Each structure stands twice: as C-alpha cells, then as structure tokens.
C-alpha cells in the first residue's frame, strides 16, 4: 500500500498543475448559476486537501486555486443576475429550474446579504443565491466583501479536513493497507448513502408528493372506505400527512426489497455470487485492530447494547406515564424478535461461518441486526417526532451512522452474508414504518424529549464496558481462524527450510512490503535480553502522551512510539529500536511463526520469529511528525547482525532476491 501511495504522491508531485487545474475548475463551476447544482466541487476540493495531507501538492497553491475559483464563480453568477435581471429566467438552462429560483428568492429575502455567505454551504440554493443577489442590485462592494470571506471559509472547511484525512491515510498506509482500505470502504459507504439519500429526496420526493396530491384529489370525489382512508392519512392539510407519506413509502419499499431478496436467495440468483464476493473482499481486509473494533461494535448491537437500551427507554416511559408509547415500544421489540424466529425456522441459508448452533444457523434474516434496527429506528422516530428539521436530521444521522457501522461489523467479521444484512434492514424498517403509521394515528399527547439520548448513551457505555471486560476476548477467539503449528528440524531450517517462510511482509493480494530480513530462534525473553545487552531498547508502548507527540513538529525520533505494521492482518509482537541520531533510528519488528525448530544443536525445540529490519527517518507533512521507512534493508540488517555477534550468538547470512537474510540461533 505504501508503494501505491508513493506512486500517487510522485505522480501529482511531478504534475501538480493537473490537480490544481481540477480544483480551480471545480470550485468555479460549483459556484456558477444552476450548473453548480450538479458539479461535485466540494468533494474535489476535499480530495485536494487529501493530496496536501499526502504531501503531493503545495497547500498554499491549492488553497489559492480553490479560493480564486470560488470567488470567480460567484462573481460571474452575480454579474449575470445584475446584467440580465428578470430576463435571466428565460435563458437556458435557468428557464428549466423555476423552483430553484423561487427557493433562492425566498432564502435571500429572509437573510439578505448574509445569504451570500451562508448560501455557499447550503446545497439547494448554493448556485443561485449570487444570481439573486445581482438581480436584487446588492451593492458590488458589499457582495464581493462577503464573497471573498465566504470563499475563504468554504475552502478552509473542505481543505483542512481533507489534509488531516490525507495525513492519517499516509500514516495508516505505513501501518497496514488493510486499515487504509477498510477506512476508505467505510467512508465510501457513508458518502454513497448520503448522496443516494440526497438524490432520492431531490428527485423522488417531488414525484411522490405529486402522486399523493393526485390520489387525494381523486379520493375527494368518492365516498368509499378506500377514499376515506386516503384522505384521513394523506390529506396535506392534516398534521401527520408528511409522516404518513414517508412511512408509507418506507413500508412499501422495504417490503419490496425483502421479498426481492427472498426470491433471489430461493432461486440462487446472482445475489448469491455477490454475497460470496463481498465476503471474500472483506475477509481480505481483516486485521487485528479492525477485528477488535468490529467485535466491540457487533457486541454492542447484541444483548450487551440493546437490552440496556430497551430497559432504559422503558423506564423512561414508565416515569413519564407514557403508557401507550410504552406499549408500542414493547410491541416493536417483541414482535420483531418473534417474527425473526419464525422466519429463521422456515427459511434455510447457510452462514459464512458455522459459529452458532441451533436456529442461529439459519441467518436469513439476522435477528441480531433486525432487532437493533427496530430498537434504534423506532427510538429515532419517537424522539424526532414534532421536532425542528435540524434536530430530526441530527438524530437520524447519528443513529444511522451507528447502524451502518453495526451492519458493516457483521459483514466484516463474516457472520452474515450481504443478503442477510439487506433482508434484516428491510424487515426492520418495514416494521418501524408500520408502527410509525399506527402510532401517529393513535397517540397524540406523549411527546418524547431528545434528553432521552443521554440515558441511552450512558446505557450503551455501561453495556460496552461490561462487554469489553467479559465477552470481547471470547468473541475475538470465536470469530478468528488460526493456522495449525508445524515442526521443522533445525538442520533443514538452516539449509533450505528458511526459504519456506514468507519473503516479505504482505498486505493485500500478495502486495510486497518490507522484506523479512531476519529469522530468529528463541523465546521473546531471550530475544529481549540479547538486544538489551547490545544497546537496543524495547519500543515505547503507545499511550495518550506519546501519541500526542506526533502532532508536534520538533519531536525527536527517540521520543516517538513505533508504528505497528501488519503482515496478513497480524501486527508485530516484538519491537526494538536503536537510535542512530535525533532524526533516524533502526527498528526491528518480529512476528511469531507457527513453526517450532526441533533439536537446535542437540538441545530442545525453540520458537521461530520472522522480522523486518528498517531505517526510519522523520518527515513533517502539514505541520505534524511522521516517520518514513527507508529501503536500504541490507545496511539495516548489517547493523543488527554486528550487535548480535557481539553477544556471541550464532548467525549465518543468506541472500534472497538481493536481500540479505540473517539467521540467528
């Protein structure tokens, strides 16, 4: 992964004008009237920040390109509005978006000159507010003053997070390709879902409202039961009309998705192949850190998290004497679990891993996920009901992100297929939608405060603490697969067996990282004692204080903890350093191999360790401290070998693909 990142850095370092030109064009086009509604300028500027964090392009030139493009784009839009006035509505493509101009006029009327600043950050009106400002004859001096300030703020709001993400990406790439890919996959999923929701709302919601209005209009001329139901639920004049409409769309869509998945599973359609592809991809991304995090997230989605939340919310409703709401809450949880058991008993589809026994071997749908989706989905509905739009949005995004992480954890750990997850999601959302319709129609005066979030978060924290202390280790072992140990005679290892060990640290798809230039027979205590006597020291453990040193540009290399690195998802178990100077050190990372070398020179067997020996030097991108591994592996191995020989250990030197491999016993 480091090689791919370095190739990206080298490309843009050699041709920075490509990136700068794209950033300038994106910033300009996103600010142009109407056109900016379809140009992903914000995303491109964020990517520019990522390239800054990777140290691929100059931060000041990047910021200048983005700011100048944003100022020029708004300036052109302002000139068009000021020059053409109302005639601009008839010019293509403006004449195709009368609703956009109406929203822009309303926004400008409410906020005046501030709308030029605020509008740059609001998607629906971003590309039309400068035109409206020109049409309203806003003084040029006032407009350009606000334009420049808003451009600076907008660029900073996108480049700074991008630069931090780029630096963390480079740091994660030095640790493990799997970590980088996992972070990118999660970020891509969240970004894709947000874009899909926004696109669906902008494109689909007007169409849905049009169909609603048409259905209500037709129902008004009839007197049957169906007409009365349509009018009572969907009449725009009704207070709960919007809630009924959203819940109905969600209910229909979820049922359609569930039966579509069920049909594909039963008929062995291509969804089954997609299941296996997603499973293979995510299993290739697994690593120790990711396993630990995802096992915890998955555990919180189970009894350790949901039971305390169910109990706390129930007690809240009892304290408030919200008996109807309590009844709906318990019905939501109880019926969801019963339905999942029924479906599990009647449907059969083998898990990726046979972890559990009994009914849990039938994973379609996942009771674990379905119950979590119902619990948190219905809780969001109750707390968001009757609240301002920004509160609804904040609560929904918070809980949706948590649910997406839970879903990803089950896929990542190989507990469920993708079809299981989608079936659970559709089933849970359908039940939440149905309950929401019934609740809105029957319960009127039991408002649920957003303060309920505080005891819910506390319950999750306590449940998580209990899980980590009592169950996490068992689940880590439960979801892990360990290869079997092997025995190798000492003489065979010395002559040819050493070649059977991996040549280099590997991440994804056999990608080669640093070569394994060290093979050492001995216990961890013996290795630590020998290196300590030779002037080496064990690496400082990671702690809050040592981690913060990475943020200081003047930190010496001896004060920095050593980054862990991964081989097939496993971090090194032993790490030793030798300081060469304040800017450079030699680092030994050792991984235990599942070999025991038998009868070592007539003695007992010893465990075998495989390791990398590298020089590390300081770098300072975007004001923080990073270390970069050198590529002179033979010189680094020679330094270590001389120190080992001084302790009267036996060593032999081998060569493999021009890399010196030191055997130590």
PDB file of C-alpha atoms in Angstrom, residues 254-485:
ATOM      1  CA  UNK A 254     -38.887  -2.254   2.498  1.00  0.00           C
ATOM      2  CA  UNK A 255     -41.442  -4.980   1.733  1.00  0.00           C
ATOM      3  CA  UNK A 256     -40.493  -4.908  -1.946  1.00  0.00           C
ATOM      4  CA  UNK A 257     -36.789  -5.202  -1.053  1.00  0.00           C
ATOM      5  CA  UNK A 258     -37.357  -8.051   1.420  1.00  0.00           C
ATOM      6  CA  UNK A 259     -39.336 -10.222  -0.980  1.00  0.00           C
ATOM      7  CA  UNK A 260     -36.913  -9.416  -3.796  1.00  0.00           C
ATOM      8  CA  UNK A 261     -34.015 -10.668  -1.668  1.00  0.00           C
ATOM      9  CA  UNK A 262     -36.022 -13.712  -0.601  1.00  0.00           C
ATOM     10  CA  UNK A 263     -36.758 -14.581  -4.218  1.00  0.00           C
ATOM     11  CA  UNK A 264     -33.078 -14.242  -5.183  1.00  0.00           C
ATOM     12  CA  UNK A 265     -31.942 -16.448  -2.291  1.00  0.00           C
ATOM     13  CA  UNK A 266     -34.503 -19.167  -3.005  1.00  0.00           C
ATOM     14  CA  UNK A 267     -33.797 -19.182  -6.750  1.00  0.00           C
ATOM     15  CA  UNK A 268     -29.993 -18.899  -6.289  1.00  0.00           C
ATOM     16  CA  UNK A 269     -29.881 -15.734  -8.384  1.00  0.00           C
ATOM     17  CA  UNK A 270     -26.710 -13.591  -8.816  1.00  0.00           C
ATOM     18  CA  UNK A 271     -27.211 -12.123  -5.345  1.00  0.00           C
ATOM     19  CA  UNK A 272     -25.654 -15.351  -4.024  1.00  0.00           C
ATOM     20  CA  UNK A 273     -22.490 -14.707  -6.053  1.00  0.00           C
ATOM     21  CA  UNK A 274     -22.455 -11.122  -4.780  1.00  0.00           C
ATOM     22  CA  UNK A 275     -22.706 -12.488  -1.228  1.00  0.00           C
ATOM     23  CA  UNK A 276     -19.586 -14.549  -1.752  1.00  0.00           C
ATOM     24  CA  UNK A 277     -17.681 -11.730  -3.468  1.00  0.00           C
ATOM     25  CA  UNK A 278     -18.389  -9.276  -0.644  1.00  0.00           C
ATOM     26  CA  UNK A 279     -17.453 -11.918   1.919  1.00  0.00           C
ATOM     27  CA  UNK A 280     -14.118 -12.656   0.181  1.00  0.00           C
ATOM     28  CA  UNK A 281     -13.319  -8.937  -0.169  1.00  0.00           C
ATOM     29  CA  UNK A 282     -13.941  -8.111   3.484  1.00  0.00           C
ATOM     30  CA  UNK A 283     -12.141 -11.197   4.766  1.00  0.00           C
ATOM     31  CA  UNK A 284      -9.113  -9.974   2.849  1.00  0.00           C
ATOM     32  CA  UNK A 285      -9.273  -6.678   4.777  1.00  0.00           C
ATOM     33  CA  UNK A 286      -9.290  -8.222   8.236  1.00  0.00           C
ATOM     34  CA  UNK A 287      -6.614  -7.150  10.714  1.00  0.00           C
ATOM     35  CA  UNK A 288      -6.173  -7.256  14.478  1.00  0.00           C
ATOM     36  CA  UNK A 289      -7.191  -3.649  15.104  1.00  0.00           C
ATOM     37  CA  UNK A 290     -10.185  -3.921  12.820  1.00  0.00           C
ATOM     38  CA  UNK A 291     -11.208  -7.215  14.444  1.00  0.00           C
ATOM     39  CA  UNK A 292     -11.087  -5.678  17.907  1.00  0.00           C
ATOM     40  CA  UNK A 293     -13.137  -2.636  16.865  1.00  0.00           C
ATOM     41  CA  UNK A 294     -15.712  -4.556  14.858  1.00  0.00           C
ATOM     42  CA  UNK A 295     -16.179  -7.243  17.508  1.00  0.00           C
ATOM     43  CA  UNK A 296     -16.958  -4.459  20.009  1.00  0.00           C
ATOM     44  CA  UNK A 297     -19.388  -2.739  17.598  1.00  0.00           C
ATOM     45  CA  UNK A 298     -21.061  -6.073  16.864  1.00  0.00           C
ATOM     46  CA  UNK A 299     -21.285  -6.848  20.581  1.00  0.00           C
ATOM     47  CA  UNK A 300     -22.990  -3.533  21.290  1.00  0.00           C
ATOM     48  CA  UNK A 301     -25.547  -4.411  18.628  1.00  0.00           C
ATOM     49  CA  UNK A 302     -26.362  -7.592  20.524  1.00  0.00           C
ATOM     50  CA  UNK A 303     -27.726  -8.162  24.001  1.00  0.00           C
ATOM     51  CA  UNK A 304     -24.935  -6.141  25.651  1.00  0.00           C
ATOM     52  CA  UNK A 305     -26.196  -2.984  23.934  1.00  0.00           C
ATOM     53  CA  UNK A 306     -29.851  -3.499  23.057  1.00  0.00           C
ATOM     54  CA  UNK A 307     -31.041  -4.930  26.399  1.00  0.00           C
ATOM     55  CA  UNK A 308     -29.837  -1.915  28.459  1.00  0.00           C
ATOM     56  CA  UNK A 309     -31.291   0.470  25.857  1.00  0.00           C
ATOM     57  CA  UNK A 310     -34.658  -1.313  25.847  1.00  0.00           C
ATOM     58  CA  UNK A 311     -34.722  -1.252  29.655  1.00  0.00           C
ATOM     59  CA  UNK A 312     -33.722   2.414  29.967  1.00  0.00           C
ATOM     60  CA  UNK A 313     -36.248   3.600  27.375  1.00  0.00           C
ATOM     61  CA  UNK A 314     -38.990   1.513  29.021  1.00  0.00           C
ATOM     62  CA  UNK A 315     -38.202   3.008  32.441  1.00  0.00           C
ATOM     63  CA  UNK A 316     -38.272   6.500  30.914  1.00  0.00           C
ATOM     64  CA  UNK A 317     -41.780   5.898  29.550  1.00  0.00           C
ATOM     65  CA  UNK A 318     -42.925   4.452  32.893  1.00  0.00           C
ATOM     66  CA  UNK A 319     -41.538   7.502  34.729  1.00  0.00           C
ATOM     67  CA  UNK A 320     -43.350   9.803  32.282  1.00  0.00           C
ATOM     68  CA  UNK A 321     -46.510   7.637  32.466  1.00  0.00           C
ATOM     69  CA  UNK A 322     -46.493   7.285  28.692  1.00  0.00           C
ATOM     70  CA  UNK A 323     -48.393   4.005  28.770  1.00  0.00           C
ATOM     71  CA  UNK A 324     -49.411   3.996  25.116  1.00  0.00           C
ATOM     72  CA  UNK A 325     -45.891   4.777  23.970  1.00  0.00           C
ATOM     73  CA  UNK A 326     -44.548   2.056  26.274  1.00  0.00           C
ATOM     74  CA  UNK A 327     -46.972  -0.409  24.707  1.00  0.00           C
ATOM     75  CA  UNK A 328     -45.811   0.476  21.199  1.00  0.00           C
ATOM     76  CA  UNK A 329     -42.176   0.279  22.313  1.00  0.00           C
ATOM     77  CA  UNK A 330     -42.545  -3.205  23.780  1.00  0.00           C
ATOM     78  CA  UNK A 331     -44.590  -4.324  20.767  1.00  0.00           C
ATOM     79  CA  UNK A 332     -41.846  -3.063  18.452  1.00  0.00           C
ATOM     80  CA  UNK A 333     -39.182  -5.089  20.239  1.00  0.00           C
ATOM     81  CA  UNK A 334     -41.220  -8.213  20.998  1.00  0.00           C
ATOM     82  CA  UNK A 335     -42.865  -8.696  17.621  1.00  0.00           C
ATOM     83  CA  UNK A 336     -39.588  -8.060  15.765  1.00  0.00           C
ATOM     84  CA  UNK A 337     -37.881 -10.854  17.681  1.00  0.00           C
ATOM     85  CA  UNK A 338     -40.813 -13.260  17.259  1.00  0.00           C
ATOM     86  CA  UNK A 339     -41.014 -12.583  13.516  1.00  0.00           C
ATOM     87  CA  UNK A 340     -37.281 -13.181  13.080  1.00  0.00           C
ATOM     88  CA  UNK A 341     -37.546 -16.516  14.918  1.00  0.00           C
ATOM     89  CA  UNK A 342     -40.455 -17.580  12.696  1.00  0.00           C
ATOM     90  CA  UNK A 343     -38.590 -16.704   9.510  1.00  0.00           C
ATOM     91  CA  UNK A 344     -35.402 -18.363  10.733  1.00  0.00           C
ATOM     92  CA  UNK A 345     -37.357 -21.536  11.452  1.00  0.00           C
ATOM     93  CA  UNK A 346     -38.960 -21.607   7.988  1.00  0.00           C
ATOM     94  CA  UNK A 347     -36.026 -20.430   5.844  1.00  0.00           C
ATOM     95  CA  UNK A 348     -32.623 -22.044   5.474  1.00  0.00           C
ATOM     96  CA  UNK A 349     -29.424 -20.494   4.115  1.00  0.00           C
ATOM     97  CA  UNK A 350     -26.000 -21.467   5.446  1.00  0.00           C
ATOM     98  CA  UNK A 351     -23.897 -18.885   7.295  1.00  0.00           C
ATOM     99  CA  UNK A 352     -20.426 -17.886   6.078  1.00  0.00           C
ATOM    100  CA  UNK A 353     -19.075 -19.399   9.320  1.00  0.00           C
ATOM    101  CA  UNK A 354     -20.801 -22.037  11.433  1.00  0.00           C
ATOM    102  CA  UNK A 355     -20.264 -20.124  14.672  1.00  0.00           C
ATOM    103  CA  UNK A 356     -23.514 -20.727  16.490  1.00  0.00           C
ATOM    104  CA  UNK A 357     -25.763 -23.726  16.832  1.00  0.00           C
ATOM    105  CA  UNK A 358     -29.498 -24.320  16.642  1.00  0.00           C
ATOM    106  CA  UNK A 359     -31.772 -21.833  14.939  1.00  0.00           C
ATOM    107  CA  UNK A 360     -28.959 -19.279  14.676  1.00  0.00           C
ATOM    108  CA  UNK A 361     -27.548 -21.417  11.875  1.00  0.00           C
ATOM    109  CA  UNK A 362     -30.373 -20.072   9.711  1.00  0.00           C
ATOM    110  CA  UNK A 363     -29.259 -16.498   9.089  1.00  0.00           C
ATOM    111  CA  UNK A 364     -31.915 -15.031   6.789  1.00  0.00           C
ATOM    112  CA  UNK A 365     -32.700 -12.578   8.277  1.00  0.00           C
ATOM    113  CA  UNK A 366     -30.280 -11.762  11.093  1.00  0.00           C
ATOM    114  CA  UNK A 367     -32.134 -11.401  14.387  1.00  0.00           C
ATOM    115  CA  UNK A 368     -29.122  -9.527  15.767  1.00  0.00           C
ATOM    116  CA  UNK A 369     -29.444  -6.793  13.117  1.00  0.00           C
ATOM    117  CA  UNK A 370     -33.218  -6.769  12.757  1.00  0.00           C
ATOM    118  CA  UNK A 371     -33.741  -6.185  16.473  1.00  0.00           C
ATOM    119  CA  UNK A 372     -31.115  -3.403  16.549  1.00  0.00           C
ATOM    120  CA  UNK A 373     -32.679  -1.684  13.530  1.00  0.00           C
ATOM    121  CA  UNK A 374     -36.154  -1.835  15.110  1.00  0.00           C
ATOM    122  CA  UNK A 375     -34.923  -0.611  18.510  1.00  0.00           C
ATOM    123  CA  UNK A 376     -32.900   2.322  17.210  1.00  0.00           C
ATOM    124  CA  UNK A 377     -35.156   3.088  14.241  1.00  0.00           C
ATOM    125  CA  UNK A 378     -38.329   3.357  16.346  1.00  0.00           C
ATOM    126  CA  UNK A 379     -36.438   5.310  19.016  1.00  0.00           C
ATOM    127  CA  UNK A 380     -35.363   7.841  16.353  1.00  0.00           C
ATOM    128  CA  UNK A 381     -38.978   8.177  15.189  1.00  0.00           C
ATOM    129  CA  UNK A 382     -40.224   8.815  18.727  1.00  0.00           C
ATOM    130  CA  UNK A 383     -37.553  11.404  19.552  1.00  0.00           C
ATOM    131  CA  UNK A 384     -37.687  13.191  16.188  1.00  0.00           C
ATOM    132  CA  UNK A 385     -41.492  13.447  16.072  1.00  0.00           C
ATOM    133  CA  UNK A 386     -42.603  17.058  16.276  1.00  0.00           C
ATOM    134  CA  UNK A 387     -39.060  18.463  16.464  1.00  0.00           C
ATOM    135  CA  UNK A 388     -37.445  21.081  14.190  1.00  0.00           C
ATOM    136  CA  UNK A 389     -35.861  19.822  10.976  1.00  0.00           C
ATOM    137  CA  UNK A 390     -32.272  20.267  12.198  1.00  0.00           C
ATOM    138  CA  UNK A 391     -32.940  18.169  15.316  1.00  0.00           C
ATOM    139  CA  UNK A 392     -34.581  15.446  13.221  1.00  0.00           C
ATOM    140  CA  UNK A 393     -31.620  15.453  10.847  1.00  0.00           C
ATOM    141  CA  UNK A 394     -29.014  15.351  13.614  1.00  0.00           C
ATOM    142  CA  UNK A 395     -30.681  12.464  15.474  1.00  0.00           C
ATOM    143  CA  UNK A 396     -31.249  10.494  12.275  1.00  0.00           C
ATOM    144  CA  UNK A 397     -27.662  10.920  11.066  1.00  0.00           C
ATOM    145  CA  UNK A 398     -26.226   9.956  14.457  1.00  0.00           C
ATOM    146  CA  UNK A 399     -28.246   6.762  14.769  1.00  0.00           C
ATOM    147  CA  UNK A 400     -27.971   5.885  11.058  1.00  0.00           C
ATOM    148  CA  UNK A 401     -24.172   6.066  11.268  1.00  0.00           C
ATOM    149  CA  UNK A 402     -24.184   3.751  14.287  1.00  0.00           C
ATOM    150  CA  UNK A 403     -26.458   1.262  12.493  1.00  0.00           C
ATOM    151  CA  UNK A 404     -24.290   1.342   9.344  1.00  0.00           C
ATOM    152  CA  UNK A 405     -21.210   0.560  11.463  1.00  0.00           C
ATOM    153  CA  UNK A 406     -23.096  -2.311  13.094  1.00  0.00           C
ATOM    154  CA  UNK A 407     -24.097  -3.671   9.684  1.00  0.00           C
ATOM    155  CA  UNK A 408     -20.531  -3.363   8.420  1.00  0.00           C
ATOM    156  CA  UNK A 409     -19.186  -5.144  11.514  1.00  0.00           C
ATOM    157  CA  UNK A 410     -21.336  -8.216  10.840  1.00  0.00           C
ATOM    158  CA  UNK A 411     -20.202  -8.335   7.215  1.00  0.00           C
ATOM    159  CA  UNK A 412     -16.559  -7.678   8.131  1.00  0.00           C
ATOM    160  CA  UNK A 413     -16.475 -10.474  10.707  1.00  0.00           C
ATOM    161  CA  UNK A 414     -18.005 -12.904   8.223  1.00  0.00           C
ATOM    162  CA  UNK A 415     -21.021 -13.586  10.450  1.00  0.00           C
ATOM    163  CA  UNK A 416     -23.641 -12.819   7.805  1.00  0.00           C
ATOM    164  CA  UNK A 417     -23.949 -12.620   4.060  1.00  0.00           C
ATOM    165  CA  UNK A 418     -24.835  -9.343   2.373  1.00  0.00           C
ATOM    166  CA  UNK A 419     -28.298 -10.760   1.598  1.00  0.00           C
ATOM    167  CA  UNK A 420     -28.827 -11.467   5.329  1.00  0.00           C
ATOM    168  CA  UNK A 421     -27.996  -7.876   6.167  1.00  0.00           C
ATOM    169  CA  UNK A 422     -30.246  -6.409   3.464  1.00  0.00           C
ATOM    170  CA  UNK A 423     -33.106  -8.698   4.500  1.00  0.00           C
ATOM    171  CA  UNK A 424     -32.703  -7.646   8.144  1.00  0.00           C
ATOM    172  CA  UNK A 425     -32.593  -3.980   7.151  1.00  0.00           C
ATOM    173  CA  UNK A 426     -35.731  -4.218   5.003  1.00  0.00           C
ATOM    174  CA  UNK A 427     -37.647  -6.254   7.584  1.00  0.00           C
ATOM    175  CA  UNK A 428     -36.707  -3.942  10.454  1.00  0.00           C
ATOM    176  CA  UNK A 429     -37.536  -0.770   8.507  1.00  0.00           C
ATOM    177  CA  UNK A 430     -40.889  -2.202   7.370  1.00  0.00           C
ATOM    178  CA  UNK A 431     -41.898  -2.912  10.975  1.00  0.00           C
ATOM    179  CA  UNK A 432     -40.712   0.540  12.114  1.00  0.00           C
ATOM    180  CA  UNK A 433     -42.690   2.180   9.290  1.00  0.00           C
ATOM    181  CA  UNK A 434     -45.851   0.246  10.140  1.00  0.00           C
ATOM    182  CA  UNK A 435     -45.546   1.130  13.830  1.00  0.00           C
ATOM    183  CA  UNK A 436     -44.920   4.779  12.948  1.00  0.00           C
ATOM    184  CA  UNK A 437     -48.145   4.940  10.937  1.00  0.00           C
ATOM    185  CA  UNK A 438     -50.162   3.352  13.751  1.00  0.00           C
ATOM    186  CA  UNK A 439     -48.502   5.479  16.448  1.00  0.00           C
ATOM    187  CA  UNK A 440     -49.038   8.757  14.585  1.00  0.00           C
ATOM    188  CA  UNK A 441     -52.695   7.876  14.013  1.00  0.00           C
ATOM    189  CA  UNK A 442     -53.429   6.804  17.613  1.00  0.00           C
ATOM    190  CA  UNK A 443     -51.081   8.646  20.012  1.00  0.00           C
ATOM    191  CA  UNK A 444     -51.249  12.432  20.240  1.00  0.00           C
ATOM    192  CA  UNK A 445     -50.045  13.807  23.570  1.00  0.00           C
ATOM    193  CA  UNK A 446     -46.971  11.852  24.604  1.00  0.00           C
ATOM    194  CA  UNK A 447     -44.012  13.866  23.257  1.00  0.00           C
ATOM    195  CA  UNK A 448     -40.629  12.158  23.716  1.00  0.00           C
ATOM    196  CA  UNK A 449     -37.817  14.540  24.667  1.00  0.00           C
ATOM    197  CA  UNK A 450     -34.395  14.381  22.997  1.00  0.00           C
ATOM    198  CA  UNK A 451     -32.981  14.271  26.547  1.00  0.00           C
ATOM    199  CA  UNK A 452     -33.724  10.550  26.335  1.00  0.00           C
ATOM    200  CA  UNK A 453     -30.490  10.320  24.331  1.00  0.00           C
ATOM    201  CA  UNK A 454     -28.438  10.916  27.487  1.00  0.00           C
ATOM    202  CA  UNK A 455     -29.568   7.803  29.428  1.00  0.00           C
ATOM    203  CA  UNK A 456     -29.458   5.798  26.169  1.00  0.00           C
ATOM    204  CA  UNK A 457     -25.807   6.753  25.577  1.00  0.00           C
ATOM    205  CA  UNK A 458     -25.000   6.019  29.228  1.00  0.00           C
ATOM    206  CA  UNK A 459     -26.663   2.600  28.948  1.00  0.00           C
ATOM    207  CA  UNK A 460     -24.659   1.845  25.795  1.00  0.00           C
ATOM    208  CA  UNK A 461     -21.430   2.933  27.513  1.00  0.00           C
ATOM    209  CA  UNK A 462     -22.096   0.696  30.514  1.00  0.00           C
ATOM    210  CA  UNK A 463     -23.099  -2.189  28.273  1.00  0.00           C
ATOM    211  CA  UNK A 464     -19.977  -1.679  26.187  1.00  0.00           C
ATOM    212  CA  UNK A 465     -17.751  -1.616  29.281  1.00  0.00           C
ATOM    213  CA  UNK A 466     -19.312  -4.854  30.505  1.00  0.00           C
ATOM    214  CA  UNK A 467     -18.909  -6.447  27.064  1.00  0.00           C
ATOM    215  CA  UNK A 468     -15.253  -5.477  26.670  1.00  0.00           C
ATOM    216  CA  UNK A 469     -14.450  -6.751  30.148  1.00  0.00           C
ATOM    217  CA  UNK A 470     -16.369 -10.027  29.943  1.00  0.00           C
ATOM    218  CA  UNK A 471     -17.035 -11.093  26.363  1.00  0.00           C
ATOM    219  CA  UNK A 472     -14.724  -9.383  23.893  1.00  0.00           C
ATOM    220  CA  UNK A 473     -11.771 -11.761  24.219  1.00  0.00           C
ATOM    221  CA  UNK A 474     -14.023 -14.786  23.821  1.00  0.00           C
ATOM    222  CA  UNK A 475     -15.668 -13.330  20.721  1.00  0.00           C
ATOM    223  CA  UNK A 476     -12.307 -12.374  19.203  1.00  0.00           C
ATOM    224  CA  UNK A 477     -11.239 -16.000  19.519  1.00  0.00           C
ATOM    225  CA  UNK A 478     -14.658 -17.153  18.326  1.00  0.00           C
ATOM    226  CA  UNK A 479     -14.511 -15.197  15.090  1.00  0.00           C
ATOM    227  CA  UNK A 480     -10.811 -15.803  14.367  1.00  0.00           C
ATOM    228  CA  UNK A 481      -9.298 -18.653  12.390  1.00  0.00           C
ATOM    229  CA  UNK A 482      -5.818 -19.775  13.384  1.00  0.00           C
ATOM    230  CA  UNK A 483      -3.479 -21.945  11.277  1.00  0.00           C
ATOM    231  CA  UNK A 484      -2.006 -25.067  12.823  1.00  0.00           C
ATOM    232  CA  UNK A 485       1.553 -25.240  14.172  1.00  0.00           C
TER     233      UNK A 485
END
